PDB file of C-alpha atoms in Angstrom:
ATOM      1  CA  UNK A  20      17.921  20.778  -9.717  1.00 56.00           C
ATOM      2  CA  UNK A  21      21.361  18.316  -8.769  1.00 62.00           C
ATOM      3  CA  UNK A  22      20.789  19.906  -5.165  1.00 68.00           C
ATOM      4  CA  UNK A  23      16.844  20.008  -5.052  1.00 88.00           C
ATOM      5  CA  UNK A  24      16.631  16.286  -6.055  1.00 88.00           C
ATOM      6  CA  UNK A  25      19.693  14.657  -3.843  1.00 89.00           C
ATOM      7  CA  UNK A  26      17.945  16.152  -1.030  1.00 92.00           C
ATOM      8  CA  UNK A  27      14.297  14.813  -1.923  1.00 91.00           C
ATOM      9  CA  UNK A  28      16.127  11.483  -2.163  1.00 93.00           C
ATOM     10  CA  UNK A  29      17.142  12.140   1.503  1.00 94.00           C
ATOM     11  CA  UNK A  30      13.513  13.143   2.649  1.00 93.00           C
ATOM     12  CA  UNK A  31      11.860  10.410   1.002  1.00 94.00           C
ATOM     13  CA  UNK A  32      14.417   8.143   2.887  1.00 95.00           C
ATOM     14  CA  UNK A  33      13.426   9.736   5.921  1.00 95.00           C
ATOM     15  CA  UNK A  34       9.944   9.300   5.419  1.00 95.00           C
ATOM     16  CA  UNK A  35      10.289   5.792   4.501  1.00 94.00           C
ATOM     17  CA  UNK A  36      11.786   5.133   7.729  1.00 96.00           C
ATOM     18  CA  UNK A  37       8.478   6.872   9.677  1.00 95.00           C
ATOM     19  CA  UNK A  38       6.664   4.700   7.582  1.00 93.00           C
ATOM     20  CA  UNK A  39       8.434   1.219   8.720  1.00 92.00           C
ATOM     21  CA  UNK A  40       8.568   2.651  12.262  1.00 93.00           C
ATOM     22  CA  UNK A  41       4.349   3.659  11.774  1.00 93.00           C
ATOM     23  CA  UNK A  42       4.058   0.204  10.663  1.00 90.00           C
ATOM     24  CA  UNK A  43       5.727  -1.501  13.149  1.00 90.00           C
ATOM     25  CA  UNK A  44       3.911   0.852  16.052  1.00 91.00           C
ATOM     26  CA  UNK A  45       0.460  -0.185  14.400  1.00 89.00           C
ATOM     27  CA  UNK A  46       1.258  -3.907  14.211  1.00 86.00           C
ATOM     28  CA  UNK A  47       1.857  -3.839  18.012  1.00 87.00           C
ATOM     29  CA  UNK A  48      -1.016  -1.542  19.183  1.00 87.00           C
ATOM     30  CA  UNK A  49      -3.092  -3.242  16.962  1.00 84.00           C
ATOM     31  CA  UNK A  50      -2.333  -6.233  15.542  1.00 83.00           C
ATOM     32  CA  UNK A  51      -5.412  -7.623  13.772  1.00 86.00           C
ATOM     33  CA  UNK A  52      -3.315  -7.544  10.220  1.00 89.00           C
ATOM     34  CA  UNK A  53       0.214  -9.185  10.309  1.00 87.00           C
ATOM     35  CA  UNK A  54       2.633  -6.005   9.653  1.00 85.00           C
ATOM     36  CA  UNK A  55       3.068  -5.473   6.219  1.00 86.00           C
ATOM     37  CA  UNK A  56      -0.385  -6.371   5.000  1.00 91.00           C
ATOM     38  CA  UNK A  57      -2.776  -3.679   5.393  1.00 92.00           C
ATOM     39  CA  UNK A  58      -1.867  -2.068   2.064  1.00 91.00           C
ATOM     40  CA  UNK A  59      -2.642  -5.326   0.745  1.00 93.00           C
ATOM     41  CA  UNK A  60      -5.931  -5.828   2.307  1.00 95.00           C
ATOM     42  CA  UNK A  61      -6.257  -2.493   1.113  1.00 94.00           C
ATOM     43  CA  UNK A  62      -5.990  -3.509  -2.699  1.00 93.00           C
ATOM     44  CA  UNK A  63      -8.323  -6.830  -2.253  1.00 94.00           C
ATOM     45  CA  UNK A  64     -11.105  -4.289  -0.467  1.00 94.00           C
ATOM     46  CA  UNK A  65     -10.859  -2.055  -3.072  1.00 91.00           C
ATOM     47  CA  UNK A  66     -11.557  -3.880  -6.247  1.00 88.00           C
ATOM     48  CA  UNK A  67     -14.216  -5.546  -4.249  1.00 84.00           C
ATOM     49  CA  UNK A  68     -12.415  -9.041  -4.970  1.00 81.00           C
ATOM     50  CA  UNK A  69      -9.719 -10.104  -7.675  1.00 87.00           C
ATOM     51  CA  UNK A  70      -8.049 -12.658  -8.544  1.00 90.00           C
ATOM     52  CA  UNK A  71      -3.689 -12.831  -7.193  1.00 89.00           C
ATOM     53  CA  UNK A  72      -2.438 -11.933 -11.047  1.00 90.00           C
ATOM     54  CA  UNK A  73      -4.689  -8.426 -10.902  1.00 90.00           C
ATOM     55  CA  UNK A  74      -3.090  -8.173  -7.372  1.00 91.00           C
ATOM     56  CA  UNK A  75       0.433  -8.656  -8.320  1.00 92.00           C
ATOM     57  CA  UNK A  76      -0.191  -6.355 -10.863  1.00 90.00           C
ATOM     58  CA  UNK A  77      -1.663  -3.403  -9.296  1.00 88.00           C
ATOM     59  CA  UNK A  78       0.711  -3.608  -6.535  1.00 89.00           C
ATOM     60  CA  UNK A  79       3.532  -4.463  -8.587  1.00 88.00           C
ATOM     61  CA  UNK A  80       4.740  -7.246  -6.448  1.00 92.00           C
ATOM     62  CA  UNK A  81       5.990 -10.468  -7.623  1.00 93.00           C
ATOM     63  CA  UNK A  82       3.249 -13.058  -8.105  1.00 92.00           C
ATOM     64  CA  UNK A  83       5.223 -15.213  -5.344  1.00 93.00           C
ATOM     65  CA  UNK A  84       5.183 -12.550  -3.079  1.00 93.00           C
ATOM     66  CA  UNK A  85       1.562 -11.715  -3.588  1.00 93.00           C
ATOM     67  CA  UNK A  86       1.071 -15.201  -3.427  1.00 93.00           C
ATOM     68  CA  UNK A  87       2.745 -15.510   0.591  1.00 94.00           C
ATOM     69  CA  UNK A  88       0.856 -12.314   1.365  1.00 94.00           C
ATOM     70  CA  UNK A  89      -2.391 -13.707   0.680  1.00 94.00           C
ATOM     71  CA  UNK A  90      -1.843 -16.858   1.758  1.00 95.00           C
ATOM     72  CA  UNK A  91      -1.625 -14.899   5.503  1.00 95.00           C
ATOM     73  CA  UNK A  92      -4.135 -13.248   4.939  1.00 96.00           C
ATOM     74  CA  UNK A  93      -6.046 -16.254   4.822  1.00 96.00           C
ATOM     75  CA  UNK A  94      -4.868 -17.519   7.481  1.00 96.00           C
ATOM     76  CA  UNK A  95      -5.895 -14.768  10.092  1.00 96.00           C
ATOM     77  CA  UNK A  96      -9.405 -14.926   8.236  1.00 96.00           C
ATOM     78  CA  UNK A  97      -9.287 -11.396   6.886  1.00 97.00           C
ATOM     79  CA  UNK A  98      -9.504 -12.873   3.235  1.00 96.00           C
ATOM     80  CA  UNK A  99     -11.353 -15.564   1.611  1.00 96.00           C
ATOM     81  CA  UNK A 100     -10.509 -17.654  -1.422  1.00 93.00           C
ATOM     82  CA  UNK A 101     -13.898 -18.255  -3.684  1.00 90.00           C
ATOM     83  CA  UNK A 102     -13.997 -20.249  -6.370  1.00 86.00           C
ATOM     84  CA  UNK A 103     -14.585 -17.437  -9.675  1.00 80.00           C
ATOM     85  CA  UNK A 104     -17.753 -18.779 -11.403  1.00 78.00           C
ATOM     86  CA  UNK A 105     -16.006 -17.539 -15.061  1.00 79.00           C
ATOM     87  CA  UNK A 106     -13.416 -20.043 -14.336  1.00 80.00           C
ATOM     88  CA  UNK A 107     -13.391 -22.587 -12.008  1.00 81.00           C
ATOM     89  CA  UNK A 108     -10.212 -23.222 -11.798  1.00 82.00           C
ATOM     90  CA  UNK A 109      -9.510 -20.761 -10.814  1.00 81.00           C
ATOM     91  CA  UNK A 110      -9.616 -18.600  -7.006  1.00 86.00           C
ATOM     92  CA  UNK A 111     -11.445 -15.067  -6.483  1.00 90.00           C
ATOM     93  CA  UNK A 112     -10.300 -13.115  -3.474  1.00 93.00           C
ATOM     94  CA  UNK A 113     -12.915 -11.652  -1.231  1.00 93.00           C
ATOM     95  CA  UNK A 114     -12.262  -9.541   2.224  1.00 96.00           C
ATOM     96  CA  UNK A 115     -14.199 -11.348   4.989  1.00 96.00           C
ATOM     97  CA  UNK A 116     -15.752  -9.521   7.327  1.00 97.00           C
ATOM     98  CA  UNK A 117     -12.985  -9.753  10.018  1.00 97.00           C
ATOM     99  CA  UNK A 118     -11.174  -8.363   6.904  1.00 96.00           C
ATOM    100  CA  UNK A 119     -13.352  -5.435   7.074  1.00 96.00           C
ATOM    101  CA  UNK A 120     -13.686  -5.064  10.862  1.00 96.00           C
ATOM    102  CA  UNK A 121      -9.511  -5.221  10.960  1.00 95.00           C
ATOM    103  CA  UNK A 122      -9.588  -2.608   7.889  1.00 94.00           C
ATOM    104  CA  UNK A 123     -11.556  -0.328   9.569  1.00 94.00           C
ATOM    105  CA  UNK A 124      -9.937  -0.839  12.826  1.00 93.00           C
ATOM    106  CA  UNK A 125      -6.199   0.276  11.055  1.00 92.00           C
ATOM    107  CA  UNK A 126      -8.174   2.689   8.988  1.00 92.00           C
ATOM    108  CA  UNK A 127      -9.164   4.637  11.963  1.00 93.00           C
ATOM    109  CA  UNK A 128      -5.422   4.118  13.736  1.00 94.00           C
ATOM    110  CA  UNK A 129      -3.510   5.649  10.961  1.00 93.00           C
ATOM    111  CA  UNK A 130      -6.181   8.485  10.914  1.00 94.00           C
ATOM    112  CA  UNK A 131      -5.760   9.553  14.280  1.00 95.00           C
ATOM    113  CA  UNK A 132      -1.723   9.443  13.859  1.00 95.00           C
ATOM    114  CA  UNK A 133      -2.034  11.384  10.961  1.00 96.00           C
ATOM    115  CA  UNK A 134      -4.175  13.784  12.695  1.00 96.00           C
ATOM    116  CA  UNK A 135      -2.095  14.044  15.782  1.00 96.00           C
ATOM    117  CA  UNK A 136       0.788  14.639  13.045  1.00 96.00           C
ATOM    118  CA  UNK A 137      -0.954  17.470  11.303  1.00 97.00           C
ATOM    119  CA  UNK A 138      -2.487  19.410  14.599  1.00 97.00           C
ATOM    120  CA  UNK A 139      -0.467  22.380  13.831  1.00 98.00           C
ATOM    121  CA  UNK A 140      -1.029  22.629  10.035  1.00 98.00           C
ATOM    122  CA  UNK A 141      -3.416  24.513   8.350  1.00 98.00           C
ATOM    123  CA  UNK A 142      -5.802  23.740   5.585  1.00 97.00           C
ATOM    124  CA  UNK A 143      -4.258  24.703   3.333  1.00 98.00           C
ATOM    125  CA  UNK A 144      -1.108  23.189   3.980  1.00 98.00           C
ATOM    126  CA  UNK A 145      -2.823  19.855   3.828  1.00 97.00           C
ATOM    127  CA  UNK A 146      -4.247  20.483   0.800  1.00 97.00           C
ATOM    128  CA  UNK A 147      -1.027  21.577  -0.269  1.00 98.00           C
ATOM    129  CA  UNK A 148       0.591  18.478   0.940  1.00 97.00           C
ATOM    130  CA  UNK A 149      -2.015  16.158  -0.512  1.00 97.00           C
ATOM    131  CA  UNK A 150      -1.691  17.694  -4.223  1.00 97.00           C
ATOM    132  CA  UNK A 151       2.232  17.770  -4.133  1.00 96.00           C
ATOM    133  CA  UNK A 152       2.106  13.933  -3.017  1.00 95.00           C
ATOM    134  CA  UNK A 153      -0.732  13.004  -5.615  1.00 96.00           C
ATOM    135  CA  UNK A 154       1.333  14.862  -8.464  1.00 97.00           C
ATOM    136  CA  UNK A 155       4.869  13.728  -6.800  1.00 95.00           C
ATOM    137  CA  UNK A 156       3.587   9.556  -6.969  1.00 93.00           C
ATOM    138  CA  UNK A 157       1.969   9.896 -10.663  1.00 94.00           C
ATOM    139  CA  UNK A 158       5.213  11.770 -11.872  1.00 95.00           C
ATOM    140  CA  UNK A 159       7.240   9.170 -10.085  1.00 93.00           C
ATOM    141  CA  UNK A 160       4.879   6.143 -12.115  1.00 90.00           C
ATOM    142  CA  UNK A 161       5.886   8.307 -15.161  1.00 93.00           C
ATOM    143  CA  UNK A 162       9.352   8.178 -14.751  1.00 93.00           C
ATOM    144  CA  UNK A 163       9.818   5.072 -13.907  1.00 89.00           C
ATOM    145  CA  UNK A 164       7.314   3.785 -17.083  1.00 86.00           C
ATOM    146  CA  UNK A 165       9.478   5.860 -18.768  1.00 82.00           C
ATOM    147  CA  UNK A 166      12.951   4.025 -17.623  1.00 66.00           C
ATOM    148  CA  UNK A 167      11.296   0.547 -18.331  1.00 66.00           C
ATOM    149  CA  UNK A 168      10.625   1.273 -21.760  1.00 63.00           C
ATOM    150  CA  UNK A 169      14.144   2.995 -22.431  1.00 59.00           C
ATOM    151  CA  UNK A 170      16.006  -0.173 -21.313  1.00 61.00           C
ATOM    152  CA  UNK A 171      13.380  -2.371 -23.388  1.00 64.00           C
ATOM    153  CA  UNK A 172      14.621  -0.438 -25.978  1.00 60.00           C
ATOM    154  CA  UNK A 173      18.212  -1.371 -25.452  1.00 57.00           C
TER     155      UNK A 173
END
């Protein structure tokens, strides 16, 4: 297993660099989202609004990072700050419909490279791929849930 998991380490760093590299490529091609922020725009058009905490959260990103994110977000126009009628102090984020438009937009971009990417693989394969990844990330939230509560522990 030693073997088996040093090398995984080494893929997943390989793959993390195609993903900066993806990121980079789609923030100059198409740069209706500041690099960095579809995933977030992802998470706010999702829950169909939340507030930042519920982002941070979910994402688990500090609040004050969360906090800069959004705050860009904003500023392009592909968010919206409401005031949330349960509490009015405090501020309900809502994808605008740039925020949509630009969604869709990167939506369709990655698709296409990911197509491209998987021309010569079969069905199967991607199926194979998509289960291995699904499993791989929930084992991964496991572990590391896992690892938290060992060194609360301590």
């Amino acid at each position: 297993m030693e073997t088996t998991a040093r090398e995984l380490v080494m893929r997943m760093f390989g793959l993390l660099k195609s993903v900066r590299m993806i990121k980079q490529r789609r923030a100059d091609d198409r740069p209706s989202v500041p690099i960095g922020l579809v995933g977030m725009l992802i998470q706010i058009d999702q829950a169909a609004g939340c507030h930042a905490r519920e982002l941070a959260s979910r994402t688990g990103l500090d609040p004050s990072t969360v906090s800069r994110a959004v705050a860009s977000l904003v500023s392009h126009g592909l968010v919206e700050r409401r005031t949330d009628p349960a509490d009015r102090r405090a501020s309900w984020l809502a994808t605008t419909p740039k925020g949509q438009s630009a969604l869709a937009d990167a939506n369709g971009w990655y698709a296409e490279l990911i197509e491209r990417a998987l021309a010569d693989w079969t069905p199967g394969e991607v199926a194979a791929l998509c289960a291995a990844l699904g499993r791989f990330t929930r084992d991964l939230d496991v572990a590391l849930e896992t690892n938290d509560n060992l060194e609360d522990a301590r």
